[in-house]
Tab-separated table of C-alpha atoms in Angstrom:
chain	number	residue	atom	x	y	z
A	996	MET	CA	-27.455	4.883	-3.222
A	997	ASN	CA	-28.308	7.748	-0.889
A	998	ILE	CA	-25.028	9.618	-0.542
A	999	SER	CA	-26.356	12.538	1.488
A	1000	LYS	CA	-28.045	10.351	4.126
A	1001	ASN	CA	-24.977	8.141	4.704
A	1002	LEU	CA	-22.253	10.717	4.022
A	1003	LYS	CA	-20.691	10.792	7.497
A	1004	TYR	CA	-20.717	7.002	7.801
A	1005	PHE	CA	-18.578	6.565	4.668
A	1006	PHE	CA	-15.725	8.464	6.340
A	1007	ILE	CA	-15.638	6.590	9.679
A	1008	LEU	CA	-13.735	3.448	8.620
A	1009	PRO	CA	-11.082	5.157	6.428
A	1010	GLY	CA	-10.713	7.878	9.063
A	1011	VAL	CA	-10.080	5.368	11.855
A	1012	LEU	CA	-7.690	3.268	9.729
A	1013	SER	CA	-5.749	6.319	8.527
A	1014	LEU	CA	-5.430	7.705	12.071
A	1015	ALA	CA	-4.255	4.326	13.381
A	1016	ALA	CA	-1.720	4.076	10.538
A	1017	ILE	CA	-0.369	7.577	11.194
A	1018	LEU	CA	-0.015	6.811	14.915
A	1019	ALA	CA	1.775	3.519	14.202
A	1020	LEU	CA	4.136	5.177	11.719
A	1021	GLY	CA	4.803	8.038	14.126
A	1022	LEU	CA	5.435	5.775	17.117
A	1023	TRP	CA	7.377	2.925	15.512
A	1024	GLY	CA	8.065	3.794	11.890
A	1025	LEU	CA	8.934	1.205	9.266
A	1026	LYS	CA	11.778	-1.269	9.773
A	1027	PRO	CA	13.858	-1.161	6.559
A	1028	GLY	CA	15.361	-4.320	5.095
A	1029	ILE	CA	18.958	-4.542	3.956
A	1030	ASP	CA	18.185	-3.382	0.407
A	1031	LEU	CA	17.012	-0.043	1.839
A	1032	ALA	CA	19.194	0.326	4.926
A	1033	GLY	CA	22.228	-1.638	3.752
A	1034	GLY	CA	23.737	-4.726	5.374
A	1035	SER	CA	24.208	-8.443	4.782
A	1036	LEU	CA	21.690	-11.258	4.469
A	1037	LEU	CA	22.634	-14.895	4.867
A	1038	GLN	CA	20.159	-17.739	4.376
A	1039	VAL	CA	21.132	-21.216	5.526
A	1040	THR	CA	19.346	-24.567	5.611
A	1041	TYR	CA	20.148	-27.325	8.115
A	1042	GLN	CA	20.023	-30.836	6.735
A	1043	ASN	CA	18.913	-32.520	9.977
A	1044	SER	CA	17.327	-30.690	12.893
A	1045	ARG	CA	17.475	-26.894	12.980
A	1046	PRO	CA	19.080	-25.454	16.145
A	1047	PRO	CA	17.045	-23.051	18.313
A	1048	VAL	CA	17.118	-19.323	17.513
A	1049	GLN	CA	18.620	-18.538	20.932
A	1050	GLN	CA	21.538	-20.882	20.257
A	1051	VAL	CA	22.258	-19.253	16.886
A	1052	GLN	CA	22.246	-15.790	18.469
A	1053	GLN	CA	24.449	-16.980	21.317
A	1054	ILE	CA	27.222	-18.411	19.138
A	1055	THR	CA	27.337	-15.287	16.922
A	1056	GLU	CA	27.918	-12.878	19.839
A	1057	PRO	CA	31.731	-13.491	20.056
A	1058	LEU	CA	32.080	-12.549	16.361
A	1059	ALA	CA	31.325	-8.875	17.178
A	1060	LEU	CA	29.000	-8.416	14.197
A	1061	GLY	CA	26.735	-5.936	15.955
A	1062	GLU	CA	23.002	-6.657	15.951
A	1063	VAL	CA	22.305	-10.084	14.457
A	1064	ARG	CA	18.670	-10.765	13.562
A	1065	VAL	CA	17.730	-14.417	13.113
A	1066	GLN	CA	14.445	-15.164	11.341
A	1067	PRO	CA	13.132	-18.719	10.802
A	1068	ALA	CA	12.250	-19.555	7.183
A	1069	ASP	CA	10.355	-22.668	6.161
A	1070	THR	CA	10.988	-25.571	8.539
A	1071	ALA	CA	14.750	-26.003	8.335
A	1072	SER	CA	16.134	-22.595	7.288
A	1073	TYR	CA	17.216	-19.348	8.903
A	1074	ILE	CA	17.533	-15.872	7.407
A	1075	ILE	CA	20.256	-13.972	9.252
A	1076	ARG	CA	20.610	-10.194	8.879
A	1077	THR	CA	23.638	-8.211	10.039
A	1078	ARG	CA	25.546	-5.080	9.176
A	1079	ALA	CA	27.574	-5.223	5.943
A	1080	LEU	CA	30.115	-8.055	6.342
A	1081	SER	CA	33.553	-8.460	4.823
A	1082	ASN	CA	34.591	-11.747	3.209
A	1083	ASP	CA	36.442	-12.834	6.342
A	1084	GLU	CA	33.461	-12.022	8.595
A	1085	HIS	CA	31.158	-13.904	6.230
A	1086	ASN	CA	33.428	-16.943	6.300
A	1087	ASN	CA	33.684	-16.842	10.110
A	1088	LEU	CA	29.892	-16.610	10.450
A	1089	SER	CA	29.358	-19.548	8.070
A	1090	ALA	CA	31.903	-21.641	9.943
A	1091	VAL	CA	30.257	-20.947	13.302
A	1092	LEU	CA	26.801	-21.769	11.948
A	1093	GLY	CA	28.148	-24.946	10.382
A	1094	GLY	CA	29.331	-26.026	13.814
A	1095	LEU	CA	25.703	-26.387	14.910
A	1096	GLY	CA	24.988	-29.133	12.388
A	1097	SER	CA	25.117	-30.099	8.726
A	1098	MET	CA	24.320	-26.867	6.917
A	1099	LYS	CA	23.945	-25.570	3.361
A	1100	GLU	CA	24.309	-21.890	2.502
A	1101	ASP	CA	21.426	-20.889	0.210
A	1102	GLN	CA	22.311	-17.253	-0.422
A	1103	PHE	CA	24.493	-14.411	0.766
A	1104	THR	CA	23.849	-10.777	-0.179
A	1105	THR	CA	25.570	-7.577	0.901
A	1106	ILE	CA	24.314	-4.087	0.079
A	1107	GLY	CA	26.154	-0.964	1.147
A	1108	PRO	CA	24.309	1.875	2.912
A	1109	THR	CA	24.898	4.198	-0.056
A	1110	ILE	CA	23.008	1.901	-2.426
A	1111	GLY	CA	20.191	1.518	0.109
A	1112	ALA	CA	19.860	5.282	0.501
A	1113	GLU	CA	19.806	5.698	-3.283
A	1114	LEU	CA	17.021	3.092	-3.630
A	1115	LEU	CA	14.966	4.832	-0.943
A	1116	GLN	CA	15.467	8.242	-2.565
A	1117	LYS	CA	14.386	6.931	-5.960
A	1118	ALA	CA	11.340	5.286	-4.379
A	1119	TRP	CA	10.186	8.613	-2.941
A	1120	ILE	CA	10.791	10.328	-6.277
A	1121	ALA	CA	8.704	7.666	-8.031
A	1122	ILE	CA	5.809	8.108	-5.580
A	1123	VAL	CA	5.873	11.909	-5.894
A	1124	LEU	CA	5.937	11.665	-9.701
A	1125	VAL	CA	2.970	9.289	-9.648
A	1126	VAL	CA	0.999	11.726	-7.495
A	1127	LEU	CA	1.820	14.757	-9.669
A	1128	CYS	CA	1.107	12.940	-12.931
A	1129	THR	CA	-2.197	11.678	-11.540
A	1130	ILE	CA	-3.377	15.183	-10.641
A	1131	ILE	CA	-2.360	16.547	-14.053
A	1132	PHE	CA	-3.964	13.664	-15.970
A	1133	ILE	CA	-7.291	13.784	-14.116
A	1134	ALA	CA	-7.489	17.581	-14.390
A	1135	TRP	CA	-6.904	17.256	-18.159
A	1136	ALA	CA	-9.232	14.274	-18.686
A	1137	PHE	CA	-12.063	15.983	-16.787
A	1138	ARG	CA	-11.466	19.431	-18.252
A	1139	GLY	CA	-14.921	19.375	-19.853
A	1140	VAL	CA	-16.558	18.940	-16.450
A	1141	SER	CA	-16.810	22.233	-14.583
A	1142	LYS	CA	-20.248	22.098	-12.949
A	1143	PRO	CA	-20.991	21.652	-10.164
A	1144	VAL	CA	-17.424	20.489	-9.291
A	1145	GLN	CA	-14.335	21.839	-11.067
A	1146	SER	CA	-12.129	19.313	-12.852
A	1147	TRP	CA	-9.070	19.914	-10.653
A	1148	LYS	CA	-11.068	18.884	-7.578
A	1149	TYR	CA	-11.429	15.384	-9.013
A	1150	GLY	CA	-7.624	15.163	-9.052
A	1151	ILE	CA	-7.234	16.377	-5.470
A	1152	VAL	CA	-9.875	13.938	-4.202
A	1153	ALA	CA	-8.174	11.089	-6.084
A	1154	ILE	CA	-4.864	11.902	-4.368
A	1155	VAL	CA	-6.519	11.988	-0.934
A	1156	THR	CA	-7.899	8.492	-1.530
A	1157	LEU	CA	-4.487	7.315	-2.778
A	1158	LEU	CA	-2.868	8.552	0.429
A	1159	HIS	CA	-5.403	6.498	2.374
A	1160	ASP	CA	-4.658	3.448	0.213
A	1161	ILE	CA	-0.919	3.502	0.930
A	1162	LEU	CA	-1.266	4.632	4.546
A	1163	VAL	CA	-3.209	1.508	5.495
A	1164	PRO	CA	-0.591	-1.081	4.391
A	1165	ALA	CA	2.247	1.165	5.598
A	1166	GLY	CA	0.610	1.411	9.031
A	1167	LEU	CA	0.100	-2.352	9.106
A	1168	PHE	CA	3.807	-2.953	8.465
A	1169	ALA	CA	4.742	-0.413	11.129
A	1170	ILE	CA	2.701	-2.509	13.588
A	1171	LEU	CA	4.092	-5.813	12.279
A	1172	GLY	CA	7.617	-4.396	12.344
A	1173	HIS	CA	7.258	-3.407	15.995
A	1174	PHE	CA	5.678	-6.635	17.230
A	1175	VAL	CA	7.055	-9.375	14.953
A	1176	GLY	CA	10.044	-7.715	13.281
A	1177	ALA	CA	8.582	-7.474	9.763
A	1178	GLU	CA	10.804	-5.455	7.417
A	1179	VAL	CA	10.045	-3.413	4.329
A	1180	ASP	CA	12.204	-3.752	1.244
A	1181	ALA	CA	12.246	-2.830	-2.427
A	1182	LEU	CA	9.323	-5.198	-3.070
A	1183	PHE	CA	7.300	-3.218	-0.523
A	1184	ILE	CA	7.919	-0.043	-2.550
A	1185	VAL	CA	6.918	-1.895	-5.729
A	1186	ALA	CA	3.731	-3.061	-4.000
A	1187	LEU	CA	2.858	0.514	-2.964
A	1188	LEU	CA	3.360	1.773	-6.519
A	1189	THR	CA	1.200	-1.088	-7.805
A	1190	ILE	CA	-1.522	-0.171	-5.307
A	1191	LEU	CA	-1.390	3.435	-6.519
A	1192	GLY	CA	-1.894	2.327	-10.123
A	1193	ILE	CA	-4.725	-0.123	-9.454
A	1194	SER	CA	-6.537	2.151	-6.991
A	1195	ILE	CA	-6.483	5.189	-9.256
A	1196	ASN	CA	-7.868	3.035	-12.055
A	1197	ASP	CA	-10.915	2.078	-9.938
A	1198	THR	CA	-11.406	5.693	-8.842
A	1199	ILE	CA	-11.294	6.994	-12.396
A	1200	VAL	CA	-13.888	4.400	-13.468
A	1201	VAL	CA	-16.346	5.841	-10.923
A	1202	PHE	CA	-15.409	9.436	-11.757
A	1203	ASP	CA	-15.820	8.750	-15.467
A	1204	ARG	CA	-19.335	7.408	-14.901
A	1205	ILE	CA	-20.143	10.577	-12.900
A	1206	ARG	CA	-18.835	12.660	-15.797
A	1207	GLU	CA	-20.907	10.668	-18.302
A	1208	ASN	CA	-24.098	10.986	-16.254
A	1209	LEU	CA	-23.552	14.723	-15.846
A	1210	ARG	CA	-23.122	15.060	-19.615
A	1211	LEU	CA	-26.268	13.026	-20.332
A	1212	ASN	CA	-28.269	15.189	-17.930
A	1213	GLU	CA	-26.984	18.308	-19.669
A	1214	ASP	CA	-27.837	16.940	-23.140
A	1215	LYS	CA	-31.360	16.008	-22.041
A	1216	GLY	CA	-31.900	19.185	-20.030
A	1217	LYS	CA	-32.508	17.080	-16.930
A	1218	ARG	CA	-32.081	18.699	-13.511
A	1219	GLU	CA	-30.639	16.373	-10.896
A	1220	GLU	CA	-28.789	17.008	-7.650
A	1221	PHE	CA	-25.076	16.235	-7.783
A	1222	GLU	CA	-25.329	13.754	-4.915
A	1223	GLU	CA	-28.045	11.852	-6.817
A	1224	VAL	CA	-25.799	11.668	-9.889
A	1225	VAL	CA	-22.923	10.381	-7.741
A	1226	GLY	CA	-25.139	7.808	-6.006
A	1227	ARG	CA	-26.435	6.511	-9.333
A	1228	SER	CA	-22.901	6.350	-10.734
A	1229	ILE	CA	-21.671	4.304	-7.758
A	1230	THR	CA	-24.589	1.895	-8.149
A	1231	GLN	CA	-23.727	1.434	-11.825
A	1232	THR	CA	-20.023	0.672	-11.177
A	1233	ILE	CA	-19.915	-1.011	-7.753
A	1234	ALA	CA	-20.342	-4.578	-9.041
A	1235	ARG	CA	-17.586	-4.156	-11.649
A	1236	SER	CA	-15.131	-2.669	-9.130
A	1237	ILE	CA	-15.709	-5.329	-6.479
A	1238	ASN	CA	-15.612	-8.254	-8.918
A	1239	THR	CA	-12.403	-7.011	-10.560
A	1240	SER	CA	-10.655	-6.475	-7.236
A	1241	LEU	CA	-11.916	-9.775	-5.837
A	1242	THR	CA	-10.325	-11.793	-8.629
A	1243	VAL	CA	-6.977	-10.096	-8.002
A	1244	VAL	CA	-7.218	-10.588	-4.224
A	1245	ILE	CA	-7.918	-14.321	-4.693
A	1246	VAL	CA	-4.713	-14.679	-6.730
A	1247	LEU	CA	-2.768	-12.697	-4.125
A	1248	PHE	CA	-4.072	-14.905	-1.309
A	1249	ALA	CA	-2.857	-17.941	-3.254
A	1250	LEU	CA	0.564	-16.293	-3.649
A	1251	TYR	CA	0.671	-15.446	0.059
A	1252	LEU	CA	-0.294	-18.941	1.204
A	1253	LEU	CA	1.581	-21.030	-1.373
A	1254	GLY	CA	4.323	-18.741	-2.671
A	1255	PRO	CA	7.940	-18.539	-1.475
A	1256	MET	CA	8.843	-16.751	1.745
A	1257	VAL	CA	10.424	-13.834	-0.122
A	1258	THR	CA	7.079	-12.826	-1.706
A	1259	LYS	CA	4.833	-13.158	1.361
A	1260	ASN	CA	5.207	-9.558	2.546
A	1261	PHE	CA	4.807	-8.367	-1.049
A	1262	ALA	CA	1.550	-10.314	-1.409
A	1263	LEU	CA	0.280	-9.175	2.005
A	1264	THR	CA	0.938	-5.526	1.130
A	1265	LEU	CA	-0.997	-5.883	-2.120
A	1266	ILE	CA	-3.898	-7.695	-0.444
A	1267	VAL	CA	-4.350	-4.991	2.191
A	1268	GLY	CA	-3.825	-2.206	-0.356
A	1269	MET	CA	-6.282	-3.732	-2.840
A	1270	ILE	CA	-9.008	-4.048	-0.200
A	1271	ALA	CA	-8.395	-0.511	1.066
A	1272	GLY	CA	-8.263	0.814	-2.506
A	1273	THR	CA	-11.515	-0.846	-3.533
A	1274	TYR	CA	-13.300	0.595	-0.521
A	1275	SER	CA	-11.885	4.082	-1.021
A	1276	SER	CA	-12.649	4.154	-4.751
A	1277	ILE	CA	-16.316	3.462	-4.073
A	1278	PHE	CA	-17.079	4.775	-0.604
A	1279	LEU	CA	-14.495	7.513	-0.045
A	1280	ALA	CA	-13.599	9.299	-3.295
A	1281	SER	CA	-17.138	9.994	-4.524
A	1282	PRO	CA	-18.564	10.941	-1.092
A	1283	LEU	CA	-15.615	13.340	-0.713
A	1284	LEU	CA	-16.682	15.006	-3.972
A	1285	VAL	CA	-20.217	15.373	-2.633
A	1286	ALA	CA	-18.973	16.768	0.697
A	1287	TRP	CA	-16.704	19.275	-1.093
A	1288	GLN	CA	-19.537	20.340	-3.408
A	1289	LYS	CA	-21.911	20.873	-0.463
A	1290	TRP	CA	-19.264	22.850	1.445
A	1291	SER	CA	-18.557	25.040	-1.619
A	1292	ALA	CA	-22.275	25.627	-2.177
A	1293	ARG	CA	-22.787	26.737	1.417
A	1294	GLY	CA	-19.781	29.055	1.148
A	1295	ALA	CA	-21.180	30.620	-2.043
A	1296	LYS	CA	-24.507	31.414	-0.340
A	1297	LYS	CA	-22.863	33.349	2.495
């Protein structure tokens, strides 16, 4: 694979996707679910015909519950989100909904804003720890590789690709949240952490092959340009990376299409993150190493 010839083309797609994600997050942000923002969730199923969404919203207005979000689930159910409700408010809401037809309450959950803020804080701490530990581990694992790229640069490049991998699904949910009301919850955070783990694994596989090829060249006294080593390493690992990711994506598609409503956003986040992570591990991380090496070499000649 000719890295030098196609270098600028590798960066176009991730650059466009990352910019679009940053714009979406800046304009609309993410819409937090009740487990992050706090509030109450009530899921009900109507035994006969389900009343229209507008009718449900209309009969809840006199209860003074603030913003009431009604989301259809399956063919006969509604998921209703409100601010945190007391027992009396919950009972009044159930009674009003029951007046629209024969109804069964499937679940009712209330989470205070303090618990939601604590979950969000711990999620950020977990992501930061993952990033720091990744840099430290890669710098240590590649400590024997110092030419032509220092070991710590492998760690920085890996983090840049990880940021791309979580920006893409986060940007998608910012767009979905704005246009269709999609919310992010604790499962979304779990999905992002899973994407970080899987993506860094694919990146390290490619980096490790680069390290091995550099070592073999040194043992044999063979002179080869760094970009040629990187291109050969990508060629040697591309089939493994794509096949591994493809099997996972197939399972996730099955979960998204056939799984319960509560896991659909989780599966969608993983699908988008897996595809973005596979691309970045092959066509972003290694070309970034080559670009950094070329930039450093030009700076050394001046």
